[in-house]
mmCIF file of C-alpha atoms and ligand atoms in Angstrom:
data_model
loop_
_atom_site.group_PDB
_atom_site.id
_atom_site.type_symbol
_atom_site.label_atom_id
_atom_site.label_comp_id
_atom_site.label_asym_id
_atom_site.label_seq_id
_atom_site.Cartn_x
_atom_site.Cartn_y
_atom_site.Cartn_z
ATOM 1 C CA UNK J 1 24.935 14.450 -8.757
ATOM 2 C CA UNK J 2 25.675 14.844 -4.989
ATOM 3 C CA UNK J 3 28.568 17.067 -4.134
ATOM 4 C CA UNK J 4 29.979 15.967 -0.846
ATOM 5 C CA UNK J 5 31.814 18.702 1.411
ATOM 6 C CA UNK J 6 34.358 17.923 3.756
ATOM 7 C CA UNK J 7 34.179 17.487 7.635
ATOM 8 C CA UNK J 8 33.826 20.981 9.309
ATOM 9 C CA UNK J 9 32.659 23.297 6.262
ATOM 10 C CA UNK J 10 31.404 26.497 7.053
ATOM 11 C CA UNK J 11 28.408 28.257 5.731
ATOM 12 C CA UNK J 12 30.431 30.468 3.518
ATOM 13 C CA UNK J 13 32.137 27.572 1.538
ATOM 14 C CA UNK J 14 28.755 25.833 1.388
ATOM 15 C CA UNK J 15 27.230 28.825 -0.228
ATOM 16 C CA UNK J 16 30.197 29.471 -2.391
ATOM 17 C CA UNK J 17 29.340 25.868 -3.859
ATOM 18 C CA UNK J 18 25.643 26.600 -3.827
ATOM 19 C CA UNK J 19 26.340 30.335 -6.090
ATOM 20 C CA UNK J 20 28.732 28.063 -8.679
ATOM 21 C CA UNK J 21 25.941 24.989 -8.956
ATOM 22 C CA UNK J 22 22.791 28.182 -9.313
ATOM 23 C CA UNK J 23 24.849 30.023 -11.555
ATOM 24 C CA UNK J 24 24.941 27.007 -13.784
ATOM 25 C CA UNK J 25 21.643 26.079 -13.843
ATOM 26 C CA UNK J 26 21.318 23.485 -11.155
ATOM 27 C CA UNK J 27 18.839 23.557 -8.512
ATOM 28 C CA UNK J 28 20.609 22.896 -5.214
ATOM 29 C CA UNK J 29 19.140 21.009 -2.064
ATOM 30 C CA UNK J 30 21.130 20.883 1.164
ATOM 31 C CA UNK J 31 21.404 17.755 3.338
ATOM 32 C CA UNK J 32 23.412 18.822 6.493
ATOM 33 C CA UNK J 33 24.332 15.550 8.609
ATOM 34 C CA UNK J 34 25.887 15.685 12.163
ATOM 35 C CA UNK J 35 29.467 15.288 10.133
ATOM 36 C CA UNK J 36 28.597 16.403 6.486
ATOM 37 C CA UNK J 37 27.689 18.478 4.450
ATOM 38 C CA UNK J 38 25.781 16.953 1.219
ATOM 39 C CA UNK J 39 24.641 19.088 -1.626
ATOM 40 C CA UNK J 40 22.165 17.244 -4.411
ATOM 41 C CA UNK J 41 22.480 19.046 -7.278
ATOM 42 C CA UNK J 42 20.103 18.373 -9.783
ATOM 43 C CA UNK J 43 20.531 19.986 -13.396
ATOM 44 C CA UNK J 44 22.543 18.552 -16.706
ATOM 45 C CA UNK J 45 25.434 16.362 -15.529
ATOM 46 C CA UNK J 46 27.746 17.535 -18.364
ATOM 47 C CA UNK J 47 27.847 20.998 -16.779
ATOM 48 C CA UNK J 48 28.803 19.589 -13.637
ATOM 49 C CA UNK J 49 31.912 18.367 -14.797
ATOM 50 C CA UNK J 50 33.328 21.628 -16.430
ATOM 51 C CA UNK J 51 32.763 23.330 -12.786
ATOM 52 C CA UNK J 52 35.169 21.002 -11.551
ATOM 53 C CA UNK J 53 33.783 21.282 -7.987
ATOM 54 C CA UNK J 54 36.236 18.325 -6.797
ATOM 55 C CA UNK J 55 38.961 21.617 -7.623
ATOM 56 C CA UNK J 56 37.998 23.220 -4.287
ATOM 57 C CA UNK J 57 39.659 22.004 -1.571
ATOM 58 C CA UNK J 58 36.637 22.172 0.937
ATOM 59 C CA UNK J 59 35.048 19.377 -1.572
ATOM 60 C CA UNK J 60 35.804 16.031 -0.657
ATOM 61 C CA UNK J 61 33.742 14.671 -3.961
ATOM 62 C CA UNK J 62 31.243 14.924 -6.556
ATOM 63 C CA UNK J 63 29.182 11.186 -6.717
ATOM 64 C CA UNK J 64 26.492 10.885 -9.393
ATOM 65 C CA UNK J 65 23.308 9.145 -8.533
ATOM 66 C CA UNK J 66 22.292 6.822 -11.356
ATOM 67 C CA UNK J 67 19.003 5.914 -10.178
ATOM 68 C CA UNK J 68 16.146 8.476 -11.154
ATOM 69 C CA UNK J 69 15.437 9.625 -7.276
ATOM 70 C CA UNK J 70 17.890 11.650 -6.035
ATOM 71 C CA UNK J 71 16.770 13.397 -2.880
ATOM 72 C CA UNK J 72 14.749 10.434 -2.038
ATOM 73 C CA UNK J 73 17.817 7.994 -2.279
ATOM 74 C CA UNK J 74 20.458 6.974 0.783
ATOM 75 C CA UNK J 75 23.533 8.916 -1.263
ATOM 76 C CA UNK J 76 21.811 11.895 -0.460
ATOM 77 C CA UNK J 77 21.247 11.515 3.446
ATOM 78 C CA UNK J 78 22.881 8.652 4.538
ATOM 79 C CA UNK J 79 21.527 8.725 8.166
ATOM 80 C CA UNK J 80 18.147 7.710 8.883
ATOM 81 C CA UNK J 81 15.508 11.194 8.005
ATOM 82 C CA UNK J 82 13.813 11.710 11.503
ATOM 83 C CA UNK J 83 10.274 13.617 10.803
ATOM 84 C CA UNK J 84 9.501 15.698 13.835
ATOM 85 C CA UNK J 85 5.772 16.435 14.196
ATOM 86 C CA UNK J 86 4.820 18.236 17.204
ATOM 87 C CA UNK J 87 6.596 16.787 20.060
ATOM 88 C CA UNK J 88 6.944 13.106 18.275
ATOM 89 C CA UNK J 89 9.412 12.015 15.953
ATOM 90 C CA UNK J 90 9.043 9.158 13.339
ATOM 91 C CA UNK J 91 12.165 7.603 11.969
ATOM 92 C CA UNK J 92 14.023 7.161 15.342
ATOM 93 C CA UNK J 93 14.224 4.466 17.616
ATOM 94 C CA UNK J 94 10.418 5.033 18.674
ATOM 95 C CA UNK J 95 7.984 3.096 16.797
ATOM 96 C CA UNK J 96 4.545 5.171 16.423
ATOM 97 C CA UNK J 97 0.822 3.968 16.063
ATOM 98 C CA UNK J 98 -1.413 6.339 13.942
ATOM 99 C CA UNK J 99 -5.182 4.806 14.583
ATOM 100 C CA UNK J 100 -9.057 5.762 13.848
ATOM 101 C CA UNK J 101 -11.472 5.263 11.725
ATOM 102 C CA UNK J 102 -11.310 4.525 8.014
ATOM 103 C CA UNK J 103 -13.678 7.814 7.881
ATOM 104 C CA UNK J 104 -14.599 10.716 10.375
ATOM 105 C CA UNK J 105 -18.552 9.750 10.860
ATOM 106 C CA UNK J 106 -19.650 12.237 14.112
ATOM 107 C CA UNK J 107 -18.305 14.156 16.709
ATOM 108 C CA UNK J 108 -19.154 11.423 19.083
ATOM 109 C CA UNK J 109 -17.314 8.874 16.750
ATOM 110 C CA UNK J 110 -13.996 10.716 16.503
ATOM 111 C CA UNK J 111 -14.025 11.680 20.380
ATOM 112 C CA UNK J 112 -14.320 8.280 22.022
ATOM 113 C CA UNK J 113 -12.242 6.279 19.108
ATOM 114 C CA UNK J 114 -9.082 9.388 19.721
ATOM 115 C CA UNK J 115 -9.876 8.084 23.988
ATOM 116 C CA UNK J 116 -9.919 5.141 23.378
ATOM 117 C CA UNK J 117 -6.924 4.259 20.699
ATOM 118 C CA UNK J 118 -4.941 7.013 23.174
ATOM 119 C CA UNK J 119 -5.431 4.972 26.010
ATOM 120 C CA UNK J 120 -4.519 2.004 24.402
ATOM 121 C CA UNK J 121 -0.646 3.309 23.297
ATOM 122 C CA UNK J 122 -1.351 5.449 19.673
ATOM 123 C CA UNK J 123 0.135 8.525 19.273
ATOM 124 C CA UNK J 124 -1.810 9.639 16.489
ATOM 125 C CA UNK J 125 -5.272 10.290 15.422
ATOM 126 C CA UNK J 126 -6.135 8.624 11.674
ATOM 127 C CA UNK J 127 -9.495 9.271 10.147
ATOM 128 C CA UNK J 128 -10.709 10.548 6.803
ATOM 129 C CA UNK J 129 -12.479 13.824 6.286
ATOM 130 C CA UNK J 130 -12.290 13.712 2.673
ATOM 131 C CA UNK J 131 -13.195 9.782 1.453
ATOM 132 C CA UNK J 132 -11.876 8.606 -2.139
ATOM 133 C CA UNK J 133 -14.690 6.065 -2.833
ATOM 134 C CA UNK J 134 -14.631 3.911 -5.421
ATOM 135 C CA UNK J 135 -18.265 4.709 -6.390
ATOM 136 C CA UNK J 136 -19.868 7.982 -6.484
ATOM 137 C CA UNK J 137 -22.760 6.834 -4.418
ATOM 138 C CA UNK J 138 -20.584 5.799 -1.348
ATOM 139 C CA UNK J 139 -20.362 8.134 1.601
ATOM 140 C CA UNK J 140 -17.868 10.965 0.673
ATOM 141 C CA UNK J 141 -16.556 12.023 3.735
ATOM 142 C CA UNK J 142 -17.925 15.131 6.192
ATOM 143 C CA UNK J 143 -15.003 17.599 4.914
ATOM 144 C CA UNK J 144 -14.510 20.141 7.008
ATOM 145 C CA UNK J 145 -16.718 19.517 9.670
ATOM 146 C CA UNK J 146 -14.660 16.304 9.809
ATOM 147 C CA UNK J 147 -11.205 18.436 10.078
ATOM 148 C CA UNK J 148 -12.857 20.289 13.077
ATOM 149 C CA UNK J 149 -13.870 17.253 14.947
ATOM 150 C CA UNK J 150 -10.151 15.469 14.146
ATOM 151 C CA UNK J 151 -8.771 18.907 15.417
ATOM 152 C CA UNK J 152 -11.058 18.935 18.582
ATOM 153 C CA UNK J 153 -10.278 14.997 19.093
ATOM 154 C CA UNK J 154 -6.432 16.449 19.408
ATOM 155 C CA UNK J 155 -7.289 19.225 21.629
ATOM 156 C CA UNK J 156 -8.888 17.072 24.274
ATOM 157 C CA UNK J 157 -6.590 13.816 23.783
ATOM 158 C CA UNK J 158 -3.096 15.458 22.510
ATOM 159 C CA UNK J 159 -3.057 12.912 19.964
ATOM 160 C CA UNK J 160 -1.557 13.845 16.340
ATOM 161 C CA UNK J 161 -3.716 13.730 13.272
ATOM 162 C CA UNK J 162 -3.458 12.384 10.255
ATOM 163 C CA UNK J 163 -5.786 12.800 7.558
ATOM 164 C CA UNK J 164 -6.080 12.256 3.940
ATOM 165 C CA UNK J 165 -6.081 15.321 1.166
ATOM 166 C CA UNK J 166 -7.758 13.944 -2.031
ATOM 167 C CA UNK J 167 -7.745 17.428 -4.283
ATOM 168 C CA UNK J 168 -5.102 19.892 -4.535
ATOM 169 C CA UNK J 169 -7.695 22.536 -4.109
ATOM 170 C CA UNK J 170 -8.086 21.278 -0.391
ATOM 171 C CA UNK J 171 -4.279 20.826 0.727
ATOM 172 C CA UNK J 172 -4.291 24.586 2.451
ATOM 173 C CA UNK J 173 -7.587 23.604 4.264
ATOM 174 C CA UNK J 174 -6.320 20.351 5.413
ATOM 175 C CA UNK J 175 -2.990 21.405 6.636
ATOM 176 C CA UNK J 176 -4.683 24.067 9.078
ATOM 177 C CA UNK J 177 -6.277 21.484 10.411
ATOM 178 C CA UNK J 178 -4.181 18.475 10.507
ATOM 179 C CA UNK J 179 -0.246 17.576 11.619
ATOM 180 C CA UNK J 180 0.503 15.337 8.600
ATOM 181 C CA UNK J 181 -1.330 15.052 5.493
ATOM 182 C CA UNK J 182 -1.878 11.465 3.626
ATOM 183 C CA UNK J 183 -1.751 10.923 -0.108
ATOM 184 C CA UNK J 184 -3.753 8.181 -0.764
ATOM 185 C CA UNK J 185 -3.072 5.090 -2.580
ATOM 186 C CA UNK J 186 -5.346 6.246 -5.369
ATOM 187 C CA UNK J 187 -3.623 9.857 -5.579
ATOM 188 C CA UNK J 188 0.278 8.479 -5.542
ATOM 189 C CA UNK J 189 1.239 9.349 -8.727
ATOM 190 C CA UNK J 190 -1.331 12.670 -8.674
ATOM 191 C CA UNK J 191 1.552 15.330 -9.485
ATOM 192 C CA UNK J 192 -0.541 18.479 -9.432
ATOM 193 C CA UNK J 193 -1.493 17.177 -5.559
ATOM 194 C CA UNK J 194 2.054 16.056 -4.929
ATOM 195 C CA UNK J 195 3.294 19.250 -5.865
ATOM 196 C CA UNK J 196 0.650 21.239 -3.909
ATOM 197 C CA UNK J 197 1.481 19.133 -0.492
ATOM 198 C CA UNK J 198 5.333 20.336 -1.708
ATOM 199 C CA UNK J 199 4.379 23.747 -0.719
ATOM 200 C CA UNK J 200 1.955 23.069 2.283
ATOM 201 C CA UNK J 201 4.631 22.935 5.332
ATOM 202 C CA UNK J 202 3.156 19.930 7.135
ATOM 203 C CA UNK J 203 4.810 16.338 7.052
ATOM 204 C CA UNK J 204 3.232 14.065 4.197
ATOM 205 C CA UNK J 205 2.161 10.560 4.324
ATOM 206 C CA UNK J 206 2.680 8.816 0.659
ATOM 207 C CA UNK J 207 0.505 5.903 0.072
ATOM 208 C CA UNK J 208 1.818 3.465 -2.415
ATOM 209 C CA UNK J 209 -0.372 3.273 -5.226
ATOM 210 C CA UNK J 210 -1.857 -0.499 -5.918
ATOM 211 C CA UNK J 211 -0.236 -1.068 -8.882
ATOM 212 C CA UNK J 212 3.389 0.777 -8.559
ATOM 213 C CA UNK J 213 6.397 -0.139 -8.391
ATOM 214 C CA UNK J 214 9.028 0.781 -5.520
ATOM 215 C CA UNK J 215 10.721 3.289 -7.984
ATOM 216 C CA UNK J 216 7.541 4.991 -9.018
ATOM 217 C CA UNK J 217 6.482 5.053 -5.305
ATOM 218 C CA UNK J 218 10.051 6.694 -4.738
ATOM 219 C CA UNK J 219 9.988 8.926 -7.672
ATOM 220 C CA UNK J 220 6.344 9.847 -6.092
ATOM 221 C CA UNK J 221 8.063 10.903 -2.863
ATOM 222 C CA UNK J 222 11.021 12.881 -4.745
ATOM 223 C CA UNK J 223 8.305 15.171 -6.190
ATOM 224 C CA UNK J 224 7.443 16.148 -2.682
ATOM 225 C CA UNK J 225 10.753 16.578 -1.518
ATOM 226 C CA UNK J 226 12.016 18.409 -4.963
ATOM 227 C CA UNK J 227 8.984 20.632 -4.220
ATOM 228 C CA UNK J 228 10.937 21.657 -1.370
ATOM 229 C CA UNK J 229 9.124 19.277 1.370
ATOM 230 C CA UNK J 230 11.442 16.687 3.238
ATOM 231 C CA UNK J 231 9.106 15.905 5.676
ATOM 232 C CA UNK J 232 7.780 12.564 3.494
ATOM 233 C CA UNK J 233 7.004 8.946 4.849
ATOM 234 C CA UNK J 234 6.241 6.126 3.080
ATOM 235 C CA UNK J 235 3.079 4.301 3.784
ATOM 236 C CA UNK J 236 2.908 0.153 2.279
ATOM 237 C CA UNK J 237 -0.877 -0.583 2.092
ATOM 238 C CA UNK J 238 -1.046 -3.156 -0.430
ATOM 239 C CA UNK J 239 -0.887 -3.967 -3.731
ATOM 240 C CA UNK J 240 -3.210 -5.652 -6.134
ATOM 241 C CA UNK J 241 -1.953 -9.489 -7.007
ATOM 242 C CA UNK J 242 -4.123 -12.405 -8.164
ATOM 243 C CA UNK J 243 -5.083 -13.210 -4.422
ATOM 244 C CA UNK J 244 -8.535 -12.208 -3.878
ATOM 245 C CA UNK J 245 -8.694 -13.539 -0.469
ATOM 246 C CA UNK J 246 -7.116 -10.822 0.930
ATOM 247 C CA UNK J 247 -8.214 -7.288 -0.583
ATOM 248 C CA UNK J 248 -4.951 -6.596 -1.320
ATOM 249 C CA UNK J 249 -1.153 -8.362 -0.883
ATOM 250 C CA UNK J 250 0.654 -6.617 1.663
ATOM 251 C CA UNK J 251 4.085 -6.337 0.851
ATOM 252 C CA UNK J 252 6.489 -6.125 3.440
ATOM 253 C CA UNK J 253 9.547 -6.964 1.840
ATOM 254 C CA UNK J 254 9.204 -2.971 1.055
ATOM 255 C CA UNK J 255 10.298 -1.957 4.651
ATOM 256 C CA UNK J 256 13.466 -3.507 4.386
ATOM 257 C CA UNK J 257 14.253 -2.875 0.364
ATOM 258 C CA UNK J 258 13.029 1.042 1.117
ATOM 259 C CA UNK J 259 15.277 1.487 4.289
ATOM 260 C CA UNK J 260 18.403 0.177 2.034
ATOM 261 C CA UNK J 261 17.586 2.719 -0.908
ATOM 262 C CA UNK J 262 16.008 5.506 1.074
ATOM 263 C CA UNK J 263 16.521 7.587 4.306
ATOM 264 C CA UNK J 264 13.045 8.155 4.693
ATOM 265 C CA UNK J 265 10.755 6.661 7.228
ATOM 266 C CA UNK J 266 8.301 3.689 6.478
ATOM 267 C CA UNK J 267 5.286 2.805 8.020
ATOM 268 C CA UNK J 268 2.691 -0.276 7.266
ATOM 269 C CA UNK J 269 -0.618 -0.239 6.984
ATOM 270 C CA UNK J 270 -2.176 -3.818 7.452
ATOM 271 C CA UNK J 271 -5.980 -3.023 7.798
ATOM 272 C CA UNK J 272 -5.903 -1.601 3.953
ATOM 273 C CA UNK J 273 -3.095 -4.179 3.090
ATOM 274 C CA UNK J 274 -5.200 -7.624 4.199
ATOM 275 C CA UNK J 275 -8.928 -6.118 4.483
ATOM 276 C CA UNK J 276 -9.465 -8.485 7.043
ATOM 277 C CA UNK J 277 -9.716 -7.506 10.922
ATOM 278 C CA UNK J 278 -8.325 -10.823 12.190
ATOM 279 C CA UNK J 279 -5.478 -10.778 10.064
ATOM 280 C CA UNK J 280 -4.233 -6.997 10.894
ATOM 281 C CA UNK J 281 -2.478 -8.190 14.637
ATOM 282 C CA UNK J 282 -0.439 -10.827 13.126
ATOM 283 C CA UNK J 283 0.829 -8.559 10.406
ATOM 284 C CA UNK J 284 1.114 -5.524 12.603
ATOM 285 C CA UNK J 285 3.961 -7.468 14.283
ATOM 286 C CA UNK J 286 5.270 -8.867 10.970
ATOM 287 C CA UNK J 287 5.744 -5.079 9.820
ATOM 288 C CA UNK J 288 7.704 -4.138 13.215
ATOM 289 C CA UNK J 289 9.908 -7.445 12.659
ATOM 290 C CA UNK J 290 10.448 -6.170 9.436
ATOM 291 C CA UNK J 291 11.956 -2.636 10.851
ATOM 292 C CA UNK J 292 8.765 -0.719 10.340
ATOM 293 C CA UNK J 293 8.641 3.021 11.597
ATOM 294 C CA UNK J 294 4.993 2.897 12.578
ATOM 295 C CA UNK J 295 1.870 1.473 11.942
ATOM 296 C CA UNK J 296 -1.223 2.734 10.899
ATOM 297 C CA UNK J 297 -4.639 0.592 11.910
ATOM 298 C CA UNK J 298 -8.234 1.270 11.442
ATOM 299 C CA UNK J 299 -9.942 1.124 14.558
ATOM 300 C CA UNK J 300 -13.877 1.388 14.890
ATOM 301 C CA UNK J 301 -16.432 0.813 18.252
ATOM 302 C CA UNK J 302 -18.729 -0.587 15.964
ATOM 303 C CA UNK J 303 -17.157 -2.222 12.702
ATOM 304 C CA UNK J 304 -20.579 -3.797 11.532
ATOM 305 C CA UNK J 305 -22.247 -0.366 10.899
ATOM 306 C CA UNK J 306 -18.586 1.509 10.060
ATOM 307 C CA UNK J 307 -19.602 3.616 6.807
ATOM 308 C CA UNK J 308 -16.557 2.204 5.203
ATOM 309 C CA UNK J 309 -14.235 -0.624 5.744
ATOM 310 C CA UNK J 310 -15.515 -2.018 8.441
ATOM 311 C CA UNK J 311 -14.658 -5.433 7.804
ATOM 312 C CA UNK J 312 -10.457 -4.456 8.557
ATOM 313 C CA UNK J 313 -11.206 -2.304 11.561
ATOM 314 C CA UNK J 314 -10.693 -3.799 14.865
ATOM 315 C CA UNK J 315 -12.720 -2.920 17.931
ATOM 316 C CA UNK J 316 -10.759 -0.400 20.309
ATOM 317 C CA UNK J 317 -10.524 -4.123 22.868
ATOM 318 C CA UNK J 318 -8.871 -5.816 20.123
ATOM 319 C CA UNK J 319 -6.796 -2.640 19.146
ATOM 320 C CA UNK J 320 -5.906 -2.588 22.785
ATOM 321 C CA UNK J 321 -4.353 -6.280 22.971
ATOM 322 C CA UNK J 322 -2.415 -5.834 19.727
ATOM 323 C CA UNK J 323 -0.906 -2.662 21.426
ATOM 324 C CA UNK J 324 -0.260 -4.684 24.489
ATOM 325 C CA UNK J 325 1.780 -7.134 22.286
ATOM 326 C CA UNK J 326 3.206 -4.906 20.249
ATOM 327 C CA UNK J 327 5.057 -2.964 23.262
ATOM 328 C CA UNK J 328 6.415 -6.722 24.331
ATOM 329 C CA UNK J 329 7.389 -6.897 20.914
ATOM 330 C CA UNK J 330 9.538 -3.360 20.711
ATOM 331 C CA UNK J 331 11.253 -3.846 23.638
ATOM 332 C CA UNK J 332 12.585 -7.580 22.164
ATOM 333 C CA UNK J 333 13.736 -5.436 19.081
ATOM 334 C CA UNK J 334 15.155 -2.817 20.957
ATOM 335 C CA UNK J 335 12.564 -0.146 20.243
ATOM 336 C CA UNK J 336 9.810 1.399 21.947
ATOM 337 C CA UNK J 337 6.635 2.509 21.337
ATOM 338 C CA UNK J 338 5.810 6.206 21.058
ATOM 339 C CA UNK J 339 3.891 8.045 23.782
ATOM 340 C CA UNK J 340 1.809 11.235 24.059
ATOM 341 C CA UNK J 341 3.195 14.092 25.658
ATOM 342 C CA UNK J 342 2.543 13.928 29.278
ATOM 343 C CA UNK J 343 1.131 17.636 29.278
ATOM 344 C CA UNK J 344 -1.505 17.008 27.194
ATOM 345 C CA UNK J 345 -4.715 15.207 27.062
HETATM 346 C C1 LIG E 401 -7.622 5.388 4.004
HETATM 347 O O1 LIG E 401 -6.616 5.291 4.638
HETATM 348 O O2 LIG E 401 -8.647 5.038 4.229
HETATM 349 C C2 LIG E 401 -7.539 4.913 2.531
HETATM 350 C C3 LIG E 401 -8.487 5.312 2.025
HETATM 351 O O3 LIG E 401 -6.292 4.421 1.914
HETATM 352 P P1 LIG E 401 -5.538 3.685 1.116
HETATM 353 O O4 LIG E 401 -5.537 5.374 -0.063
HETATM 354 O O5 LIG E 401 -4.319 2.926 1.064
HETATM 355 O O6 LIG E 401 -6.668 3.243 -0.096
HETATM 356 MN MN1 LIG E 402 -10.004 2.381 4.890
#
């Protein structure tokens, strides 16, 4: 249920509704827009009817949210959510490109890649320090050493850092170094991990599970929001279908679908979404045309030598060509590419 307060409601009035709801056993979430305050009340619906909040003069209406996702829904937060990360904003008019290698392989590799993607126009550096690998014999990541290299790259370039956390026990460690925590596709329904990142105080990029429906994905985001972290971004990275030419099938229809149902930003990953570097640039353009709020793209200086995902990685040169094209496209779409703050780097 959501309780919509009338325009200009005061702190005391919000407090009064909140107290009444809490006394009846509801968990209360506040969504304060420019004009209106909306309160999400999660609990036993029959008790809400008994409370008769609509009788209060400053309550506009009480509306049930019929979908199973509540806080993630547009009803709870009618305006687009803007996620503030450092001095950047995701979900507004600026489109952000997050770029870097699949895995942090060495200090030199991450520093060089960071420099290259920053020059080409990325605002975030990606790179996995903890890698979820299909085989236990594959490279598992540099762990904390990798996190330190990412943080050093941020110092040197001004790029913000996004990196994956795969284990609930590592959330606080990763949050010490990263600006955004990535929940990988394989962990989308790892509810213990979701509850843990809900408490970390950092924005979360929630990738879609390879076989997750839109509703399951939104429910996973609901776990994070219900745990008190409203800074959530969706990331479509392709789903498993019968098609085997591409690694996954990039479901771009999720961009307008999520924008219709939810207020949270949507990022597209054309690298994992296709598995082939030559499909990345065209699918990145398609993603922006569909209204994506950002992209996350794998870049490697020597894709043939990459420890993981070389086949889908762009070289810095190809990345630069793609970024020049995206700059033109964003202006045609009445948006613009994000920029690294002039103060740093
Ligand atoms: C990654 O970003 O390198 C990754 C492992 O992605 P996904 O979880 O989408 O497979
Ligand atoms: Mn990868």
